[in-house]
Coordinates of N, CA and C in Angstrom, one line a residue:
M228 N 0.9 -1.1 0.0 CA 0.0 0.0 0.0 C 0.9 1.2 0.0
S229 N 0.7 2.1 -0.9 CA 1.5 3.3 -1.1 C 0.7 4.5 -0.5
G230 N 1.3 5.4 0.3 CA 0.6 6.5 0.9 C 0.8 7.7 0.1
Q231 N -0.2 8.5 0.0 CA -0.1 9.8 -0.6 C -0.4 10.9 0.4
L232 N 0.5 11.9 0.5 CA 0.3 13.0 1.4 C -0.7 14.0 0.8
V233 N -1.7 14.3 1.5 CA -2.7 15.1 1.0 C -2.7 16.4 1.9
S234 N -2.6 17.5 1.4 CA -2.7 18.8 2.1 C -4.1 19.2 2.5
L235 N -4.5 19.2 3.8 CA -5.8 19.6 4.2 C -6.1 21.0 3.7
E236 N -5.1 21.9 3.7 CA -5.4 23.3 3.3 C -5.6 23.3 1.8
Q237 N -4.9 22.5 1.0 CA -5.2 22.5 -0.4 C -6.6 21.9 -0.7
A238 N -6.9 20.9 0.1 CA -8.2 20.2 -0.1 C -9.4 21.2 0.2
R239 N -9.2 22.0 1.3 CA -10.1 23.1 1.5 C -10.3 24.1 0.4
R240 N -9.1 24.5 -0.1 CA -9.1 25.5 -1.2 C -9.8 25.0 -2.4
D241 N -9.5 23.7 -2.7 CA -10.2 23.1 -3.9 C -11.6 23.0 -3.7
K242 N -12.1 22.6 -2.5 CA -13.5 22.6 -2.2 C -14.2 24.0 -2.4
A243 N -13.5 25.0 -1.8 CA -14.0 26.3 -1.9 C -14.1 26.8 -3.4
A244 N -13.1 26.4 -4.2 CA -13.1 26.8 -5.6 C -14.2 26.1 -6.3
R245 N -14.4 24.8 -6.1 CA -15.5 24.2 -6.8 C -16.8 24.9 -6.4
A246 N -17.0 25.3 -5.2 CA -18.3 26.0 -4.7 C -18.3 27.4 -5.4
A247 N -17.2 28.1 -5.5 CA -17.1 29.4 -6.0 C -17.3 29.5 -7.4
F248 N -16.7 28.6 -8.2 CA -16.5 28.7 -9.6 C -17.3 27.6 -10.4
G249 N -17.9 26.6 -9.6 CA -18.6 25.5 -10.3 C -19.6 25.9 -11.3
P250 N -20.5 26.9 -10.9 CA -21.6 27.2 -11.8 C -21.1 28.2 -12.9
W251 N -19.9 28.7 -12.9 CA -19.4 29.7 -13.9 C -19.4 29.1 -15.4
Q252 N -19.1 27.8 -15.5 CA -19.1 27.3 -16.8 C -20.4 27.4 -17.5
R253 N -21.5 27.1 -16.7 CA -22.8 27.2 -17.2 C -23.3 28.7 -17.4
R254 N -22.9 29.5 -16.5 CA -23.4 31.0 -16.5 C -22.6 31.7 -17.5
L255 N -21.2 31.6 -17.5 CA -20.4 32.5 -18.3 C -19.6 31.8 -19.4
G256 N -19.7 30.5 -19.5 CA -19.0 29.7 -20.5 C -17.5 29.7 -20.2
Y257 N -17.1 29.9 -18.9 CA -15.7 29.8 -18.5 C -15.5 29.5 -17.0
R258 N -14.6 28.8 -16.7 CA -14.3 28.5 -15.3 C -12.9 28.7 -15.0
P259 N -12.6 29.8 -14.1 CA -11.2 30.2 -13.8 C -10.5 29.1 -12.9
R260 N -9.2 29.2 -12.9 CA -8.4 28.4 -11.9 C -8.7 28.9 -10.6
S261 N -8.5 28.1 -9.5 CA -8.8 28.5 -8.1 C -8.1 29.8 -7.7
D262 N -6.9 30.0 -8.3 CA -6.1 31.2 -7.9 C -6.1 32.3 -8.8
A263 N -7.1 32.3 -9.8 CA -7.2 33.3 -10.8 C -7.6 34.7 -10.2
A264 N -6.9 35.8 -10.8 CA -7.2 37.1 -10.4 C -8.1 37.6 -11.5
L265 N -8.8 38.7 -11.3 CA -9.6 39.4 -12.3 C -8.8 39.7 -13.5
S266 N -7.6 40.1 -13.3 CA -6.7 40.5 -14.5 C -6.4 39.4 -15.5
E267 N -6.7 38.1 -15.0 CA -6.5 37.0 -15.8 C -7.7 36.5 -16.6
L268 N -8.9 37.0 -16.3 CA -10.1 36.7 -17.0 C -10.1 37.1 -18.4
P269 N -10.7 36.3 -19.3 CA -10.9 36.8 -20.7 C -11.7 38.0 -20.7
D270 N -11.6 38.9 -21.7 CA -12.3 40.0 -21.8 C -13.8 39.8 -21.9
D271 N -14.3 38.8 -22.6 CA -15.7 38.6 -22.6 C -16.3 38.2 -21.4
V272 N -15.6 37.5 -20.6 CA -16.1 37.0 -19.2 C -16.1 38.2 -18.3
L273 N -15.0 39.0 -18.3 CA -15.0 40.3 -17.5 C -16.2 41.2 -18.0
C274 N -16.5 41.3 -19.2 CA -17.5 42.2 -19.6 C -18.9 41.6 -19.1
K275 N -19.1 40.4 -19.1 CA -20.3 39.8 -18.5 C -20.5 40.1 -17.1
L276 N -19.3 39.9 -16.4 CA -19.4 40.3 -14.9 C -19.7 41.8 -14.7
A277 N -18.9 42.6 -15.5 CA -19.1 44.0 -15.3 C -20.5 44.6 -15.6
E278 N -21.2 44.0 -16.5 CA -22.5 44.4 -16.8 C -23.5 44.2 -15.8
L279 N -23.2 43.2 -14.9 CA -24.0 42.9 -13.8 C -25.5 42.5 -14.2
G280 N -25.5 41.7 -15.3 CA -26.8 41.1 -15.7 C -27.1 40.0 -14.7
Q281 N -28.1 39.2 -15.0 CA -28.5 38.2 -14.1 C -27.4 37.1 -13.9
E282 N -26.8 36.7 -15.0 CA -25.7 35.6 -15.0 C -24.4 36.2 -14.3
G283 N -24.0 37.4 -14.6 CA -22.9 38.0 -14.0 C -23.1 38.2 -12.5
T284 N -24.2 38.7 -12.2 CA -24.5 38.9 -10.8 C -24.5 37.6 -10.0
L285 N -25.1 36.7 -10.5 CA -25.2 35.3 -9.9 C -23.7 34.8 -9.8
A286 N -22.9 34.9 -10.8 CA -21.5 34.4 -10.8 C -20.7 35.0 -9.6
L287 N -20.9 36.4 -9.4 CA -20.2 37.0 -8.3 C -20.7 36.5 -7.1
Y288 N -22.0 36.4 -6.9 CA -22.6 35.8 -5.6 C -22.1 34.3 -5.4
D289 N -21.9 33.5 -6.6 CA -21.4 32.2 -6.5 C -20.1 32.2 -5.7
V290 N -19.3 33.2 -6.0 CA -17.9 33.4 -5.3 C -18.1 33.7 -3.8
V291 N -18.9 34.8 -3.7 CA -19.1 35.3 -2.3 C -19.7 34.3 -1.4
L292 N -20.7 33.6 -1.9 CA -21.3 32.5 -1.0 C -20.4 31.2 -1.0
G293 N -19.8 30.9 -2.1 CA -19.0 29.7 -2.3 C -17.9 29.6 -1.3
V294 N -17.1 30.7 -1.1 CA -16.0 30.7 -0.3 C -16.4 30.7 1.1
R295 N -17.7 30.9 1.6 CA -18.2 30.8 2.8 C -18.9 29.4 3.1
G296 N -19.1 28.6 2.0 CA -19.7 27.4 2.2 C -21.2 27.6 2.3
L297 N -21.7 28.6 1.6 CA -23.2 28.9 1.8 C -24.0 28.5 0.5
G298 N -23.4 27.9 -0.4 CA -24.0 27.4 -1.7 C -23.8 28.4 -2.8
P299 N -24.6 28.1 -3.8 CA -24.6 29.0 -5.1 C -25.2 30.3 -4.9
G300 N -25.0 31.2 -6.0 CA -25.6 32.6 -5.8 C -27.0 32.7 -5.7
E301 N -27.7 31.6 -6.1 CA -29.2 31.7 -6.1 C -29.7 31.6 -4.6
R302 N -28.9 31.1 -3.7 CA -29.2 31.1 -2.3 C -29.1 32.4 -1.6
Y303 N -28.6 33.5 -2.2 CA -28.5 34.8 -1.6 C -29.8 35.2 -0.9
P304 N -31.0 35.3 -1.7 CA -32.2 35.8 -1.0 C -32.6 35.0 0.2
D305 N -32.2 33.7 0.4 CA -32.6 32.9 1.5 C -31.7 33.1 2.8
L306 N -30.6 33.9 2.7 CA -29.8 34.0 3.7 C -30.3 34.8 5.0
E307 N -29.8 34.5 6.1 CA -30.2 35.2 7.3 C -29.8 36.7 7.2
A308 N -30.4 37.6 7.8 CA -30.2 39.1 7.5 C -28.8 39.5 7.7
R309 N -28.1 39.2 8.7 CA -26.8 39.6 9.0 C -25.8 39.1 7.9
T310 N -26.0 37.8 7.6 CA -25.2 37.1 6.5 C -25.5 37.7 5.2
K311 N -26.7 38.1 4.9 CA -27.1 38.7 3.6 C -26.4 40.0 3.5
L312 N -26.4 40.7 4.6 CA -25.8 42.1 4.5 C -24.3 42.0 4.3
E313 N -23.6 41.0 4.9 CA -22.2 40.9 4.7 C -22.0 40.4 3.2
A314 N -22.7 39.5 2.7 CA -22.6 39.0 1.4 C -22.8 40.2 0.4
L315 N -23.8 41.0 0.7 CA -24.0 42.1 -0.2 C -22.7 43.1 -0.3
D316 N -22.1 43.4 0.9 CA -21.0 44.2 1.0 C -19.8 43.6 0.2
V317 N -19.6 42.3 0.3 CA -18.6 41.6 -0.4 C -18.9 41.7 -1.9
F318 N -20.1 41.4 -2.3 CA -20.5 41.5 -3.7 C -20.2 42.9 -4.2
L319 N -20.6 43.9 -3.6 CA -20.3 45.3 -4.1 C -18.9 45.5 -4.2
F320 N -18.1 45.1 -3.3 CA -16.6 45.2 -3.4 C -16.1 44.5 -4.7
L321 N -16.5 43.3 -4.8 CA -16.1 42.5 -6.0 C -16.6 43.1 -7.3
A322 N -17.9 43.6 -7.3 CA -18.4 44.3 -8.5 C -17.5 45.5 -8.9
D323 N -17.2 46.3 -7.7 CA -16.2 47.5 -8.0 C -14.9 47.0 -8.7
Q324 N -14.3 46.0 -8.1 CA -13.1 45.6 -8.6 C -13.2 45.0 -10.1
V325 N -14.2 44.4 -10.4 CA -14.5 44.0 -11.8 C -14.5 45.2 -12.7
R326 N -15.2 46.2 -12.3 CA -15.3 47.4 -13.1 C -14.1 48.2 -13.3
F327 N -13.3 48.2 -12.1 CA -12.0 48.9 -12.1 C -11.1 48.1 -13.0
E328 N -11.2 46.8 -13.1 CA -10.3 46.0 -14.0 C -10.7 46.5 -15.5
V329 N -12.0 46.6 -15.7 CA -12.4 47.0 -17.1 C -11.6 48.4 -17.5
M330 N -11.7 49.3 -16.5 CA -11.1 50.6 -16.7 C -9.6 50.4 -16.8
A331 N -9.0 49.6 -16.1 CA -7.5 49.4 -16.2 C -7.2 48.9 -17.6
R332 N -8.0 47.8 -18.1 CA -7.6 47.4 -19.4 C -7.8 48.4 -20.5
L333 N -8.7 49.4 -20.3 CA -8.8 50.4 -21.2 C -7.7 51.4 -21.1
G334 N -6.9 51.3 -20.1 CA -5.8 52.2 -19.9 C -6.4 53.5 -19.2
W335 N -7.5 53.5 -18.7 CA -8.2 54.7 -18.1 C -7.9 54.8 -16.6
L336 N -7.5 53.8 -16.0 CA -7.3 53.8 -14.4 C -6.0 53.2 -14.1
D337 N -5.3 53.7 -13.2 CA -4.2 53.2 -12.7 C -4.6 52.0 -11.8
P338 N -4.1 50.8 -12.0 CA -4.6 49.6 -11.3 C -4.4 49.9 -9.7
G339 N -5.3 49.5 -8.9 CA -5.3 49.6 -7.6 C -4.4 48.5 -6.9
P340 N -4.2 48.6 -5.6 CA -3.3 47.7 -5.0 C -3.8 46.2 -4.9
V341 N -5.0 46.0 -5.1 CA -5.5 44.6 -4.9 C -5.8 43.9 -6.4
R342 N -5.2 44.5 -7.3 CA -5.4 44.0 -8.7 C -4.9 42.6 -8.9
G343 N -3.8 42.2 -8.4 CA -3.3 40.9 -8.6 C -3.8 39.8 -7.7
T344 N -4.6 40.3 -6.8 CA -5.2 39.3 -5.8 C -6.2 38.4 -6.4
S345 N -6.2 37.2 -6.0 CA -7.1 36.2 -6.5 C -8.6 36.6 -6.2
I346 N -9.4 36.2 -7.1 CA -11.0 36.5 -6.9 C -11.4 35.8 -5.6
M347 N -11.0 34.7 -5.3 CA -11.5 34.0 -4.1 C -10.9 34.7 -2.9
E348 N -9.6 35.2 -2.9 CA -9.0 35.9 -1.9 C -9.8 37.2 -1.6
M349 N -10.2 37.9 -2.7 CA -11.0 39.1 -2.6 C -12.3 38.8 -1.9
A350 N -13.0 37.8 -2.1 CA -14.2 37.4 -1.5 C -14.1 36.9 -0.1
R351 N -12.9 36.2 0.1 CA -12.7 35.7 1.5 C -12.2 36.7 2.4
D352 N -11.2 37.4 2.0 CA -10.5 38.4 2.8 C -10.9 39.8 2.6
Y353 N -12.2 40.0 2.3 CA -12.8 41.3 1.8 C -12.4 42.5 2.8
H354 N -12.6 42.3 4.1 CA -12.5 43.4 5.1 C -11.1 43.9 4.9
Q355 N -10.0 43.0 5.0 CA -8.6 43.3 4.8 C -8.3 44.1 3.5
L356 N -8.8 43.5 2.5 CA -8.5 44.0 1.1 C -9.2 45.4 0.8
K357 N -10.4 45.5 1.4 CA -11.1 46.8 1.3 C -10.3 47.9 2.0
A358 N -9.7 47.6 3.1 CA -8.9 48.5 3.9 C -7.7 48.9 3.1
V359 N -7.0 47.9 2.4 CA -5.8 48.1 1.6 C -6.2 49.0 0.5
A360 N -7.3 48.7 -0.3 CA -7.7 49.5 -1.4 C -8.1 50.9 -1.0
G361 N -8.7 51.1 0.2 CA -9.1 52.4 0.6 C -8.0 53.4 1.0
R362 N -6.7 52.8 1.2 CA -5.5 53.6 1.5 C -4.9 54.2 0.2
S363 N -5.3 53.6 -0.9 CA -4.8 54.2 -2.2 C -6.0 54.7 -3.1
P364 N -6.1 56.0 -3.1 CA -7.3 56.5 -3.9 C -7.0 56.2 -5.3
L365 N -8.2 55.9 -6.0 CA -8.2 55.6 -7.4 C -7.8 56.8 -8.3
K366 N -7.1 56.6 -9.3 CA -6.7 57.7 -10.2 C -7.0 57.3 -11.6
L367 N -7.7 58.2 -12.3 CA -7.8 58.1 -13.8 C -6.5 58.5 -14.3
T368 N -6.2 57.9 -15.5 CA -5.1 58.3 -16.3 C -5.3 59.4 -17.3
Q369 N -4.4 59.9 -17.8 CA -4.6 60.9 -18.9 C -5.0 60.2 -20.2
D370 N -5.1 58.9 -20.2 CA -5.6 58.2 -21.4 C -7.2 58.2 -21.4
Y371 N -7.7 58.5 -20.3 CA -9.2 58.7 -20.2 C -9.5 59.8 -21.2
P372 N -10.4 59.6 -22.2 CA -10.7 60.6 -23.1 C -11.1 62.0 -22.7
S373 N -11.9 62.0 -21.6 CA -12.3 63.3 -21.0 C -11.5 63.7 -19.8
Y374 N -10.3 63.4 -19.7 CA -9.4 63.6 -18.5 C -9.4 65.1 -18.2
Q375 N -9.2 66.0 -19.2 CA -9.1 67.4 -18.9 C -10.4 67.9 -18.2
Q376 N -11.5 67.4 -18.6 CA -12.7 67.8 -18.0 C -12.9 67.5 -16.5
V377 N -12.3 66.3 -16.1 CA -12.5 65.9 -14.7 C -11.2 66.1 -13.9
E378 N -10.2 66.6 -14.4 CA -8.9 66.7 -13.7 C -9.0 67.4 -12.4
R379 N -9.7 68.5 -12.4 CA -9.8 69.3 -11.2 C -10.6 68.6 -10.1
R380 N -11.7 67.9 -10.6 CA -12.5 67.2 -9.6 C -11.7 66.0 -9.0
M381 N -10.8 65.4 -9.8 CA -10.1 64.3 -9.3 C -9.3 64.5 -8.1
N382 N -8.9 65.8 -7.9 CA -8.1 66.2 -6.7 C -9.0 66.3 -5.5
L383 N -10.3 66.6 -5.7 CA -11.2 66.7 -4.7 C -12.0 65.5 -4.2
E384 N -12.5 64.8 -5.3 CA -13.3 63.5 -4.9 C -13.0 62.5 -6.0
P385 N -11.7 61.9 -5.9 CA -11.3 60.9 -7.0 C -12.3 59.8 -7.1
E386 N -12.8 59.2 -6.0 CA -13.6 58.0 -6.1 C -14.8 58.3 -6.8
A387 N -15.5 59.4 -6.5 CA -16.7 59.9 -7.2 C -16.5 60.1 -8.6
V388 N -15.3 60.6 -9.1 CA -15.1 60.8 -10.5 C -15.0 59.4 -11.2
V389 N -14.2 58.5 -10.5 CA -14.0 57.3 -11.2 C -15.3 56.5 -11.3
R390 N -16.1 56.6 -10.3 CA -17.4 55.9 -10.4 C -18.3 56.5 -11.5
S391 N -18.2 57.7 -11.7 CA -19.0 58.5 -12.6 C -18.6 58.0 -14.1
V392 N -17.4 57.5 -14.2 CA -16.9 57.1 -15.6 C -17.3 55.6 -15.9
I393 N -17.8 54.9 -14.9 CA -18.0 53.5 -15.1 C -19.0 53.2 -16.3
P394 N -20.1 53.8 -16.4 CA -20.9 53.6 -17.6 C -20.2 53.8 -18.9
Q395 N -19.4 54.8 -19.0 CA -18.7 55.1 -20.3 C -17.7 54.0 -20.5
A396 N -17.0 53.6 -19.4 CA -16.0 52.6 -19.5 C -16.6 51.3 -20.0
L397 N -17.7 50.9 -19.5 CA -18.4 49.7 -19.9 C -18.8 49.7 -21.3
A398 N -19.3 50.9 -21.7 CA -19.7 51.0 -23.2 C -18.5 50.9 -24.1
A399 N -17.4 51.6 -23.7 CA -16.2 51.5 -24.5 C -15.6 50.1 -24.6
F400 N -15.6 49.4 -23.4 CA -15.1 48.0 -23.4 C -15.9 47.1 -24.2
K401 N -17.2 47.2 -24.1 CA -18.1 46.4 -24.9 C -18.0 46.7 -26.4
A402 N -17.9 47.9 -26.8 CA -17.6 48.3 -28.1 C -16.3 47.7 -28.6
A403 N -15.3 47.7 -27.8 CA -14.0 47.1 -28.3 C -14.1 45.6 -28.5
L404 N -14.9 44.9 -27.7 CA -15.2 43.6 -27.9 C -16.0 43.2 -29.2
D405 N -16.9 44.0 -29.6 CA -17.8 43.8 -30.7 C -17.1 44.0 -32.0

């Protein structure tokens, strides 16, 4: 009988990855590696997530709930109130990071400090990563087509300016895909 050493930590990560990304193939036509960062996703998958349609929204909730062992994204409405609120916070953080990745790929946004972090880590270590991200204000680059119009506001309220650009960024990213 030959023995095989199995890492319990790796087994836990694999189980969490199956829960987090299991439905993605059906929802998005793609299933990332367990350690994949948003920056590694194909453009079309990132676009589906960024648009926050039904499948993209459920895919993000799959990750949020999956890393916590709470089931697929469809289970979100059935969660207890406190758990539901935390899941919503994590979902909103992930949705922001997805949209910031779109802007970074367009060259409109300097990537934030959490860009290389895996999607599962973002969902699991949300509080820590949100604090890290909050210490580095978002910055539009001069490649953003209307940079001169928003440059002054960037010094006063950078996050509000970046968020105001999201619809334009989504449209430009989608147009570039088509």
